[in-house]
Coordinates of C-alpha atoms in Angstrom, one line a residue:
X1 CA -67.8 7.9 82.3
X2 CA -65.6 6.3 84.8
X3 CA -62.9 8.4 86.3
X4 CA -59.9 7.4 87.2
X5 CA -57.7 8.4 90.0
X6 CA -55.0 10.6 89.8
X7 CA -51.5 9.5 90.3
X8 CA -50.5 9.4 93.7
X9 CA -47.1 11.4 94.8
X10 CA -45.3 8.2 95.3
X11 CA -46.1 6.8 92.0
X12 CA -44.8 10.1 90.3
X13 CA -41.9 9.9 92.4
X14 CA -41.3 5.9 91.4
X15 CA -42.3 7.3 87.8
X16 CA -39.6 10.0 87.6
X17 CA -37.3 7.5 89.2
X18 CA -37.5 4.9 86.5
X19 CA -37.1 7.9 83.8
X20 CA -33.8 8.7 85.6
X21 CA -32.9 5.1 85.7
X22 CA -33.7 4.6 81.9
X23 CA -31.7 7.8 80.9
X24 CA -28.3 7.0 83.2
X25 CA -28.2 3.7 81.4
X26 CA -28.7 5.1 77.6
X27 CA -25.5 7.6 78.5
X28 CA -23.7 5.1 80.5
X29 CA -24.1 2.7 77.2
X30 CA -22.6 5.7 74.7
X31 CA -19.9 6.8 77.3
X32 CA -19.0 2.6 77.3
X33 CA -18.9 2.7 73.7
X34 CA -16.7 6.1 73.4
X35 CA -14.6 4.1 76.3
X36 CA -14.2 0.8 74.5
X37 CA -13.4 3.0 71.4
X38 CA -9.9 3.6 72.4
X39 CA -9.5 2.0 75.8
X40 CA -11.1 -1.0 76.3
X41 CA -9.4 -2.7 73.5
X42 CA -6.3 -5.4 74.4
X43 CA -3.2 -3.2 72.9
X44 CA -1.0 -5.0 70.6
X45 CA 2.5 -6.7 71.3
X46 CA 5.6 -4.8 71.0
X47 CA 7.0 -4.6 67.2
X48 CA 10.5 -6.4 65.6
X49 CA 13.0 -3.6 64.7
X50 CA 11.0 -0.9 66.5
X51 CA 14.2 0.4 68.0
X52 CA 14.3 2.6 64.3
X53 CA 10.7 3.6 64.5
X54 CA 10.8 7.5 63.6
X55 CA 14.3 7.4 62.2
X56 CA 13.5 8.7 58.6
X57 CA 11.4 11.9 60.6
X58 CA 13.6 12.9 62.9
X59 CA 13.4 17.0 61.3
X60 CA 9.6 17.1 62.5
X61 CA 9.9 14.8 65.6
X62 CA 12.8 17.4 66.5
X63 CA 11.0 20.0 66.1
X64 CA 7.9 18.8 68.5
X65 CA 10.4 17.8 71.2
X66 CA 12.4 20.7 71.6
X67 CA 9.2 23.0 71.8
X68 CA 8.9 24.9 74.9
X69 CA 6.5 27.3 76.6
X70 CA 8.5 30.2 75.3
X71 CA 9.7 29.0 72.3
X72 CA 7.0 27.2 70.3
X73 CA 8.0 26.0 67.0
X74 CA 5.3 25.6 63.9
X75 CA 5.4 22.2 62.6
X76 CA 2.5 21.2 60.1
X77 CA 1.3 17.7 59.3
X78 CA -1.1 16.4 56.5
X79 CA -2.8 13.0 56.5
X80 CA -3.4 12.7 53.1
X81 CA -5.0 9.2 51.1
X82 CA -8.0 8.0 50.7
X83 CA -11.3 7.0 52.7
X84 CA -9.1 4.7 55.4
X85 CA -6.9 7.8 55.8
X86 CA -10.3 9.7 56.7
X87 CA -11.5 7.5 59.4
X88 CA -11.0 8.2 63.1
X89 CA -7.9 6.6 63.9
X90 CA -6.1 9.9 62.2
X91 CA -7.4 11.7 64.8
X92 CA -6.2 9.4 67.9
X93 CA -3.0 9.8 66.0
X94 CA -3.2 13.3 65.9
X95 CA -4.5 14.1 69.8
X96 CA -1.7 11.8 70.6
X97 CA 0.1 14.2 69.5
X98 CA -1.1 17.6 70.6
X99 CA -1.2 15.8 73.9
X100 CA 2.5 14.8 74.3
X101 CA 4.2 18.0 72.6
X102 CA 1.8 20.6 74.2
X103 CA 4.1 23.1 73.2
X104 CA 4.2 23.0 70.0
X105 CA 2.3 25.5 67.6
X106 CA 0.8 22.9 65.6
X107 CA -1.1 23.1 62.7
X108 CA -2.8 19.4 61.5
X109 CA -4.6 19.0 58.5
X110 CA -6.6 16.0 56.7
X111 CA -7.2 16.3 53.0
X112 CA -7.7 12.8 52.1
X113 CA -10.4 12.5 49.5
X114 CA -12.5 8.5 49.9
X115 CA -12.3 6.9 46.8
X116 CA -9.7 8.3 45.1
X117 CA -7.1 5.4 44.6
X118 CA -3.4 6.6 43.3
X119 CA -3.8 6.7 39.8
X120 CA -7.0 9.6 40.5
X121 CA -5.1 11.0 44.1
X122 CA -2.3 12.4 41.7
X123 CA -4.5 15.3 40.0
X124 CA -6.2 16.6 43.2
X125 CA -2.8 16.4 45.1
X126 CA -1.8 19.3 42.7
X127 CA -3.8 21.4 44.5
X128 CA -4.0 19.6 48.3
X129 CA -0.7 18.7 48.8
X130 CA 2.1 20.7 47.7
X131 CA 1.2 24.6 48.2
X132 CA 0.3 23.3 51.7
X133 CA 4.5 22.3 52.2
X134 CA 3.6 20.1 54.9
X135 CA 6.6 18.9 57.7
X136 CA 5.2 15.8 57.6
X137 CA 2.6 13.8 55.3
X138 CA 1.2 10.4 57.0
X139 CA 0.7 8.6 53.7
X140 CA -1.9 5.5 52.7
X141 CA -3.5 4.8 49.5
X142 CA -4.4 2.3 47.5
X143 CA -3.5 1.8 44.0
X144 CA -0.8 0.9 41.2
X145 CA 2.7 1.2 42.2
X146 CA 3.8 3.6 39.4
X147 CA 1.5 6.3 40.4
X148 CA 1.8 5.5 43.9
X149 CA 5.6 6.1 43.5
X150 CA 4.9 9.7 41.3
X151 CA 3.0 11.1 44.4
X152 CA 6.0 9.9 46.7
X153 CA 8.5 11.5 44.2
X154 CA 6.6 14.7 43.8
X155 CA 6.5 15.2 47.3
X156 CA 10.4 14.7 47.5
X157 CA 10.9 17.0 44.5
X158 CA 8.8 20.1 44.8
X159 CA 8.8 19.9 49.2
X160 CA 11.0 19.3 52.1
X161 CA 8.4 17.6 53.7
X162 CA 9.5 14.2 55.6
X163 CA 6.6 11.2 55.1
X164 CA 5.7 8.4 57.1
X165 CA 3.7 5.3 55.1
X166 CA 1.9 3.0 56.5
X167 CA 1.1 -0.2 54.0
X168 CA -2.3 -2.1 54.2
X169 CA -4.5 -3.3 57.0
X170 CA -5.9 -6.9 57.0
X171 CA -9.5 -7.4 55.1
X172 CA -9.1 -10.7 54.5
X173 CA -7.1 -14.0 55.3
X174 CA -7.7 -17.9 53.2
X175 CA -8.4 -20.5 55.5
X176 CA -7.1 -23.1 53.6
X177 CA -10.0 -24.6 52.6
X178 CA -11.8 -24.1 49.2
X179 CA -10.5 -20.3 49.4
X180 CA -11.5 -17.9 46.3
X181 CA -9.2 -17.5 44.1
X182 CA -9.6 -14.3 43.4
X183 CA -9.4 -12.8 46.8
X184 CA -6.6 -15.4 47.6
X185 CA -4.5 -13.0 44.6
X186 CA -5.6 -10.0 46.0
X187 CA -4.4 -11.0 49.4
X188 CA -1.1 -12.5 48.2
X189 CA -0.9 -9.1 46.2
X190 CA -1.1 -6.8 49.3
X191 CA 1.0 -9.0 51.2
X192 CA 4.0 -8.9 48.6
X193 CA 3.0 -4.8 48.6
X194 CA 3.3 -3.7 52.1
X195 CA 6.0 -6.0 53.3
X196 CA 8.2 -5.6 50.2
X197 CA 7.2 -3.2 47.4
X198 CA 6.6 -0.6 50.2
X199 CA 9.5 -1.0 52.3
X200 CA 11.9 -0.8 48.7
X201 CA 9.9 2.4 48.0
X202 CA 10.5 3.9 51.6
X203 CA 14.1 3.1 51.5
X204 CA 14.6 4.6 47.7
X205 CA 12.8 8.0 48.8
X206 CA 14.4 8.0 53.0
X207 CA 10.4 7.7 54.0
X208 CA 9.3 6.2 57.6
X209 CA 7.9 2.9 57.0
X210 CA 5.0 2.2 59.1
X211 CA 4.8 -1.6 58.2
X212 CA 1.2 -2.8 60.1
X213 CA 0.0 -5.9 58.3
X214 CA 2.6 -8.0 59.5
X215 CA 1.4 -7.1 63.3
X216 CA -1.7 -6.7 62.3
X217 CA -1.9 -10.5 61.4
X218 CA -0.5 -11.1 64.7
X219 CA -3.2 -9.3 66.5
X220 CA -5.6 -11.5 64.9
X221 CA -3.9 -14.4 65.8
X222 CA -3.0 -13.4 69.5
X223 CA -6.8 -12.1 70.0
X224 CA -8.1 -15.3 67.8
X225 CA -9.6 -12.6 65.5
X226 CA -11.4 -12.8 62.2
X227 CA -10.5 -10.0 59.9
X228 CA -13.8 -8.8 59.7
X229 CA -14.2 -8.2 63.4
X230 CA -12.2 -5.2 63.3
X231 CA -14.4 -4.0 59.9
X232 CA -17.0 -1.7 59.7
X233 CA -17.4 -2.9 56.2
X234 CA -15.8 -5.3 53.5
X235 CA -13.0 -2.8 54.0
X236 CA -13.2 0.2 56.4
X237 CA -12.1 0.3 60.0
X238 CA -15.2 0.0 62.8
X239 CA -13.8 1.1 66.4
X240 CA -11.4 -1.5 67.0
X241 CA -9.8 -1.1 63.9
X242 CA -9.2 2.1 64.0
X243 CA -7.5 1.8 67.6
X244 CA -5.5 -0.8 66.2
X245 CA -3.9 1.1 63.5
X246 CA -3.7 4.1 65.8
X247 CA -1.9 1.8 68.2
X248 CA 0.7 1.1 65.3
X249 CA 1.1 4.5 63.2
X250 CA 2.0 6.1 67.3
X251 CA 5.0 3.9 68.3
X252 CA 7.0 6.0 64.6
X253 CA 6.4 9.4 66.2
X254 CA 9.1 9.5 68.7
X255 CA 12.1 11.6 68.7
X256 CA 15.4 10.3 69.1
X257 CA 18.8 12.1 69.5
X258 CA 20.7 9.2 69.4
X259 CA 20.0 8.6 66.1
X260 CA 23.0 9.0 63.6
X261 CA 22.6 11.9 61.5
X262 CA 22.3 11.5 58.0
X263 CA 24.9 12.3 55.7
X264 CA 22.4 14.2 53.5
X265 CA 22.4 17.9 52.5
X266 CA 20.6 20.3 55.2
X267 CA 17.0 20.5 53.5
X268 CA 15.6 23.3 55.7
X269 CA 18.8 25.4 56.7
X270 CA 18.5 28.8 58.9
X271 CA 20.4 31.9 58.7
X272 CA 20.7 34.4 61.4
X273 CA 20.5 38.0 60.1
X274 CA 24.0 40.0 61.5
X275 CA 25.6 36.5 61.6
X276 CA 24.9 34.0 58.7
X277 CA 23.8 37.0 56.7
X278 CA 24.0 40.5 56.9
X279 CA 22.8 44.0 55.9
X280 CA 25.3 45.2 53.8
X281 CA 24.9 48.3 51.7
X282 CA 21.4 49.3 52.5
X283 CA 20.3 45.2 51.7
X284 CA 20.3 41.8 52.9
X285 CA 21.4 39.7 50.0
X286 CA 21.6 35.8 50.2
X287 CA 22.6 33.4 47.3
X288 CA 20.8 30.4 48.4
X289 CA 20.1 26.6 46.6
X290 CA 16.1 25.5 47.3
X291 CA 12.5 26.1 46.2
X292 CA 11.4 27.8 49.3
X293 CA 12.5 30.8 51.2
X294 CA 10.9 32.7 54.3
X295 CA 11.5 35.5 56.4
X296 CA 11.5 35.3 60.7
X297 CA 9.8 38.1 62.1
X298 CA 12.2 40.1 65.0
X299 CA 11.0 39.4 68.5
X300 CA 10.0 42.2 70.6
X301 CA 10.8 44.4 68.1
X302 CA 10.6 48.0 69.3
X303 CA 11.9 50.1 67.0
X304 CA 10.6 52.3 64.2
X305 CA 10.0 49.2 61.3
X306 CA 10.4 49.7 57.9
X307 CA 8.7 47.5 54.7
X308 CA 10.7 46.2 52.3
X309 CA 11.1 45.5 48.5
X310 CA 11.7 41.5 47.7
X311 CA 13.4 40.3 44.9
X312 CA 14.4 36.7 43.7
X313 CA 16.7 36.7 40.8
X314 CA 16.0 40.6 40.0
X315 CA 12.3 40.1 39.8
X316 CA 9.5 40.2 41.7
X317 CA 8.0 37.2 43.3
X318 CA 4.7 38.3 41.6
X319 CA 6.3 37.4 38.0
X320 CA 7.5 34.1 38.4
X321 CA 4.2 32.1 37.1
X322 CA 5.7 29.4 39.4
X323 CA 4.4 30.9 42.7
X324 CA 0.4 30.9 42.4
X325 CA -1.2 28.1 43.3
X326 CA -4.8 26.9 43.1
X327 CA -6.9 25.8 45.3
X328 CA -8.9 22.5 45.0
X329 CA -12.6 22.9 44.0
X330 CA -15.5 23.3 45.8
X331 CA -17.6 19.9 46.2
X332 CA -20.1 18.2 44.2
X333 CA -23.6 17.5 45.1
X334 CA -24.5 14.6 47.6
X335 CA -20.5 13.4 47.9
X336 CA -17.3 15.3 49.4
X337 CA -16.1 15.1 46.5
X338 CA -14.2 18.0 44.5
X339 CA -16.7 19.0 41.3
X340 CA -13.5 19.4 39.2
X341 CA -10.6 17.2 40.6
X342 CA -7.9 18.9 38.9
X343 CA -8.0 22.8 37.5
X344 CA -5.0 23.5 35.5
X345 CA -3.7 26.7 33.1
X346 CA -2.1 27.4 30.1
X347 CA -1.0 31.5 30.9
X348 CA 0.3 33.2 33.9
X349 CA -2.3 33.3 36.6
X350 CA -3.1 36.4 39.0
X351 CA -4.4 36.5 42.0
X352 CA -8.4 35.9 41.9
X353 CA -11.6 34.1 42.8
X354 CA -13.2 31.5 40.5
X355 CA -16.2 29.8 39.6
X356 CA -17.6 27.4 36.9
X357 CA -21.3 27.7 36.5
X358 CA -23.4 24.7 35.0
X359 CA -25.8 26.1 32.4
X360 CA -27.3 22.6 30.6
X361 CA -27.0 19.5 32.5
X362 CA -29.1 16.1 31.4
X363 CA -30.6 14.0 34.0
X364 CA -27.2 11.7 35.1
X365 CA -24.9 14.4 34.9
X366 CA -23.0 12.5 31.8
X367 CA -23.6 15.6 29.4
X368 CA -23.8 19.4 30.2
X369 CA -22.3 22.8 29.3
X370 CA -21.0 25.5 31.8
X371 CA -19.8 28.9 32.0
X372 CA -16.2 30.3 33.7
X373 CA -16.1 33.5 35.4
X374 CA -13.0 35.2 37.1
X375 CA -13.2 37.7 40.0
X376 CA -10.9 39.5 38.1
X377 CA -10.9 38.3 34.6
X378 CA -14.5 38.4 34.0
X379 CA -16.7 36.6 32.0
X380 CA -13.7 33.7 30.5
X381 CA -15.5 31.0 28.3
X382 CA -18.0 28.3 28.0
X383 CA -17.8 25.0 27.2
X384 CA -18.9 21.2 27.3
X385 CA -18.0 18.4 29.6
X386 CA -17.1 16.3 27.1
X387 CA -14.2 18.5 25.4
X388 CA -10.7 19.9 26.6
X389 CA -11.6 23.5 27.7
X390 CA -9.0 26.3 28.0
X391 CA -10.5 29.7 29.0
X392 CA -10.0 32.5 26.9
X393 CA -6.9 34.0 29.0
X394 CA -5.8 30.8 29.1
X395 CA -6.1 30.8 32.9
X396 CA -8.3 28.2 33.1
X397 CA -7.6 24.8 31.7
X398 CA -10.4 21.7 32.4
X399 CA -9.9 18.3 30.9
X400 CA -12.8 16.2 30.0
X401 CA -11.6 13.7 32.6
X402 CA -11.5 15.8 35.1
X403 CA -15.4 16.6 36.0
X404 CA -16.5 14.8 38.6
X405 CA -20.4 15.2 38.6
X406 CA -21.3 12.3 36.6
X407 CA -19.2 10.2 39.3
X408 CA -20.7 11.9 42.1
X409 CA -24.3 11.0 40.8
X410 CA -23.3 7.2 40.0
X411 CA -22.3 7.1 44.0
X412 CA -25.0 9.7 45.6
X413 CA -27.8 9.4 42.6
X414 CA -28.4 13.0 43.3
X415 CA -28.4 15.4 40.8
X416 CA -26.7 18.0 39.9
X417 CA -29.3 20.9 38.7
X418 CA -28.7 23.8 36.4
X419 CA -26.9 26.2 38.2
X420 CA -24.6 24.4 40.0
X421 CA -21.2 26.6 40.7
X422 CA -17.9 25.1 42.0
X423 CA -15.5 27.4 42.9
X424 CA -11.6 27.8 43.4
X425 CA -9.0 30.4 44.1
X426 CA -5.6 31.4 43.1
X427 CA -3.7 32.1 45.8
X428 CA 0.0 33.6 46.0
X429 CA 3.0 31.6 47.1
X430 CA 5.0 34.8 47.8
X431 CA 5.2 38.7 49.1
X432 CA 6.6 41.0 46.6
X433 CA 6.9 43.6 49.9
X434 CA 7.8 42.2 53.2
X435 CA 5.8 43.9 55.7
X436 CA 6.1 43.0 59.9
X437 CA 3.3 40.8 60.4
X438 CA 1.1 41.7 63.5
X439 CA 2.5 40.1 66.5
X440 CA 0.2 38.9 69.1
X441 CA 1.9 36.4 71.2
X442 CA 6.0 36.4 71.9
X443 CA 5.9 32.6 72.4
X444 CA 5.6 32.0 68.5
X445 CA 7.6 32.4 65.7
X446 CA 5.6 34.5 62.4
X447 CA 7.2 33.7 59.4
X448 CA 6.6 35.6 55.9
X449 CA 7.2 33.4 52.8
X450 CA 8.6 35.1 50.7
X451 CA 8.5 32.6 47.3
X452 CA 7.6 28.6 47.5
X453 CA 7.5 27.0 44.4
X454 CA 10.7 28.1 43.0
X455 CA 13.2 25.8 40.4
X456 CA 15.1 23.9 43.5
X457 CA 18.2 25.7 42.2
X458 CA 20.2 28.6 43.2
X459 CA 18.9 31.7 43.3
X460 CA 19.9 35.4 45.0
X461 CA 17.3 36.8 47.4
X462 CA 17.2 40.8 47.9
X463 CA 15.3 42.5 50.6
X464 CA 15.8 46.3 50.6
X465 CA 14.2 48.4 52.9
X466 CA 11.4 51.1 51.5
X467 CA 11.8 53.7 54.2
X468 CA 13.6 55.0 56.6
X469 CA 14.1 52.3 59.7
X470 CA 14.7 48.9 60.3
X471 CA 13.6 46.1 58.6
X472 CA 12.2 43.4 61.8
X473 CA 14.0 40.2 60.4
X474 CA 15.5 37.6 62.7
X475 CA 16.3 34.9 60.5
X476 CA 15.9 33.9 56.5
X477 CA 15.0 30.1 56.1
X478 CA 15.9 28.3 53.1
X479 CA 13.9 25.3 52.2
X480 CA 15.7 22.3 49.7
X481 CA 13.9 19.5 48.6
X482 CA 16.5 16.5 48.5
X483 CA 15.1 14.9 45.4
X484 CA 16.4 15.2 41.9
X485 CA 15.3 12.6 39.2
X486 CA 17.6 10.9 36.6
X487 CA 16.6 8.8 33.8
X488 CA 14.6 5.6 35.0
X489 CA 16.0 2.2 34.0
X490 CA 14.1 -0.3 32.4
X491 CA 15.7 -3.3 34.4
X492 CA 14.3 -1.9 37.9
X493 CA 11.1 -2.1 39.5
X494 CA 11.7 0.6 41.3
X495 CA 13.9 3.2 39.2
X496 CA 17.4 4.4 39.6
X497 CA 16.4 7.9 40.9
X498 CA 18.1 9.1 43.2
X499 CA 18.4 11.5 46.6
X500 CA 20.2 13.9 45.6
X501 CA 23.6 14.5 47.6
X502 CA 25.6 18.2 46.9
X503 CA 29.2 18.4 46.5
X504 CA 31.1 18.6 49.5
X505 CA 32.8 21.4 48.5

């Protein structure tokens, strides 16, 4: 057999040279990509009327701003929509921010669920949106306008949260010639949407208005653009997309002092214990309007502290069935989906862990029985798919509509097996003893809440101490969501609800 001779040294070195080579240009390509992903892209022209971008959010952009090293204030913000509010640009947005208020003890969240237009967004938003009391929601989803308005409402109603929309990117534009007709009423529909319906809604509710198709069709124009260049999809944002809208959601989180103040009621107000309020016969008692209150943990507090017993209205927080919330589901098989999209009850809950366990399930997921167990309650029912179930305690209530496998297996075509388990929690909204909470680092504020979910009406808070010493609050906050509803009229598109405005006096 013919042998052949070994490499020489210099061709292993001209080997390992060429390996090097080949590898520098593979990461130079994906560093050029991650580079083009939010730098290499031509930004877009300055906006009309972009003197009052952030106008309507001035509460959390206040907040950010005045943030310092030693004083760090919490501000929390949920994206919430659908599948466009999941894609990357969210997270530009939201570096953006960590990057330009360093200071601030930020907590950022994204529960948008893909696929889940307005009139499905509602149910799960029972369990995303409100217990989590956002500062501000960034808002986009698609959908009718009379559920899209009931999620805006709600979160006016039962939150002081401020929200910033944005309206609808650009999918599509006719050329004038032989357009379809049916995608020629679908973009005439978004049109009148973002840069009318939208804009009446944001006005009517004292939201931020992102509007970005307007600029977005002048992007395309200025860049001699097709729609789908910026498209991963017939819908969804590729890179450029996503730096685009990015580029326009950015320019409405600014803070401004020189904005005129709103002649609205305070919706989160502060009260300094020993000066707003005081101790007074062995209590701090506050009558205050709202659906939220929370306690300030002392600073450097070094003497000896005491617990203390809270009461709203004479009762505990505990027995107000108000002030448990539940948590949203666990997913389904193959999807992110939530296996039950909204979990509801008929009698007071308690604080526990819970589970639904599939026990018959056919082949699609269209027909199948389950089982409900509490961590607390036990063993709480069984029942099918396809009928209203209400657990025996009445703590567990699941509408037919509500299970999400068969969906989940129509998008993934996965199935779901015997077996399956999705699981949820009730979780309090309140303390029924206020206790100092551990106290790690003197730049932050801890706050206690005390009750959220409350009637947004007056109420009397009590704290009393347990023991002997001193109670280590700083401050009670008091949180008022500005919207109360009235009767809708049947001449307006829109409603005659109203933000609601206190007497002076």
């Amino acid at each position: 057999m013919k042998k052949y001779p070994s490499p020489s040294i210099k061709s292993k070195i001209y080997r390992h040279f060429w390996v090097f080579c080949l590898s520098l240009v593979v990461l130079l390509v994906s560093s050029l990509d991650k580079i083009n992903a939010t730098q290499g892209f031509p930004p877009p022209v300055s906006q009309e009327n972009s003197a009052n971008f952030g106008a309507n959010i001035q509460r959390t952009m206040g907040l950010l701003a005045s943030s310092t090293p030693g004083d760090r204030k919490p501000v929390r913000i949920l994206f919430y929509g659908q599948s466009i509010t999941k894609q990357d640009w969210w997270q530009d947005v939201a570096n953006d921010i960590r990057k330009r208020f360093p200071d601030a003890d930020l907590t950022i969240e994204n529960r948008a669920i893909g696929g889940f237009a307005a009139g499905l967004l509602i149910r799960p938003s029972e369990h995303d949106l409100y217990p989590f009391y956002p500062d501000l929601v960034i808002f986009h989803v698609y959908g009718g306008d009379e559920d899209y308005e009931a999620i805006i409402a709600n979160i006016r109603r039962r939150t002081t949260s401020e929200i910033l929309i944005h309206s609808d990117h650009i999918d599509w534009m006719p050329t004038g010639e032989k357009d379809d007709a049916d995608q020629l009423k679908r973009y005439e529909w978004h049109n009148s949407h973002s840069t009318q319906w939208l804009p009446q809604l944001a006005e009517k509710y004292g939201c931020e208005i992102a509007e970005i198709r307007t600029p977005w069709r002048r992007y395309l124009q200025d860049n001699s653009l097709l729609p789908k260049q910026l498209l991963s999809d017939e819908i969804h944002l590729n890179n450029w997309g996503n730096f685009l809208l990015a580029a326009l959601i950015k320019p409405h989180l600014r803070y401004n002092p020189n904005f005129p103040k709103k002649p609205e009621p305070d919706l989160v107000k502060t009260y300094r214990v020993g000066r707003e309020v005081q101790w007074k016969d062995g209590k701090l008692r506050l009558e205050f309007e709202g659906n939220r209150i929370d306690a300030i943990a002392a600073k450097n507090f070094k003497d000896k502290a005491s617990s203390a017993r809270i009461t709203i209205d004479g009762k505990k927080p505990s027995e107000f069935p108000e002030l448990y919330a539940i948590t949203r589901p666990s997913p389904t098989v193959g999807v992110g989906w939530p296996a039950i999209i909204q979990v509801s009850s008929q009698k007071p809950l308690i604080v526990e862990d819970w589970k639904a366990v599939i026990t018959e399930i056919n082949s699609d997921s269209s027909k199948f029985k389950f089982q409900v167990f509490g961590s607390k309650t036990g063993y709480d029912g069984s029942g099918t798919n396809d009928k209203l179930f209400v657990s025996n305690s009445g703590r567990v209530v699941i509408e037919p509509k509500n299970w999400w496998l068969q969906s989940s297996y129509e998008y993934s075509k996965q199935p779901t097996l015997k077996g399956f388990e999705t699981a949820w929690q009730v979780k309090p909204m309140f303390v029924d003893a206020y206790v100092q909470p551990e106290s790690t680092d003197s730049t932050r504020e801890y706050f206690t809440t005390l009750a959220q979910n409350l009637s947004n009406s007056k109420h009397i808070l009590e704290i009393v101490p347990e023991a002997n010493g001193k109670v280590p609050i700083q401050e009670i906050r008091v949180y008022r969501p500005p919207y109360k509803p009235e009767p809708k009229s049947p001449k307006s598109q829109l409603g005659t609800d109203k933000i609601f405005t206190p007497p002076t006096t």
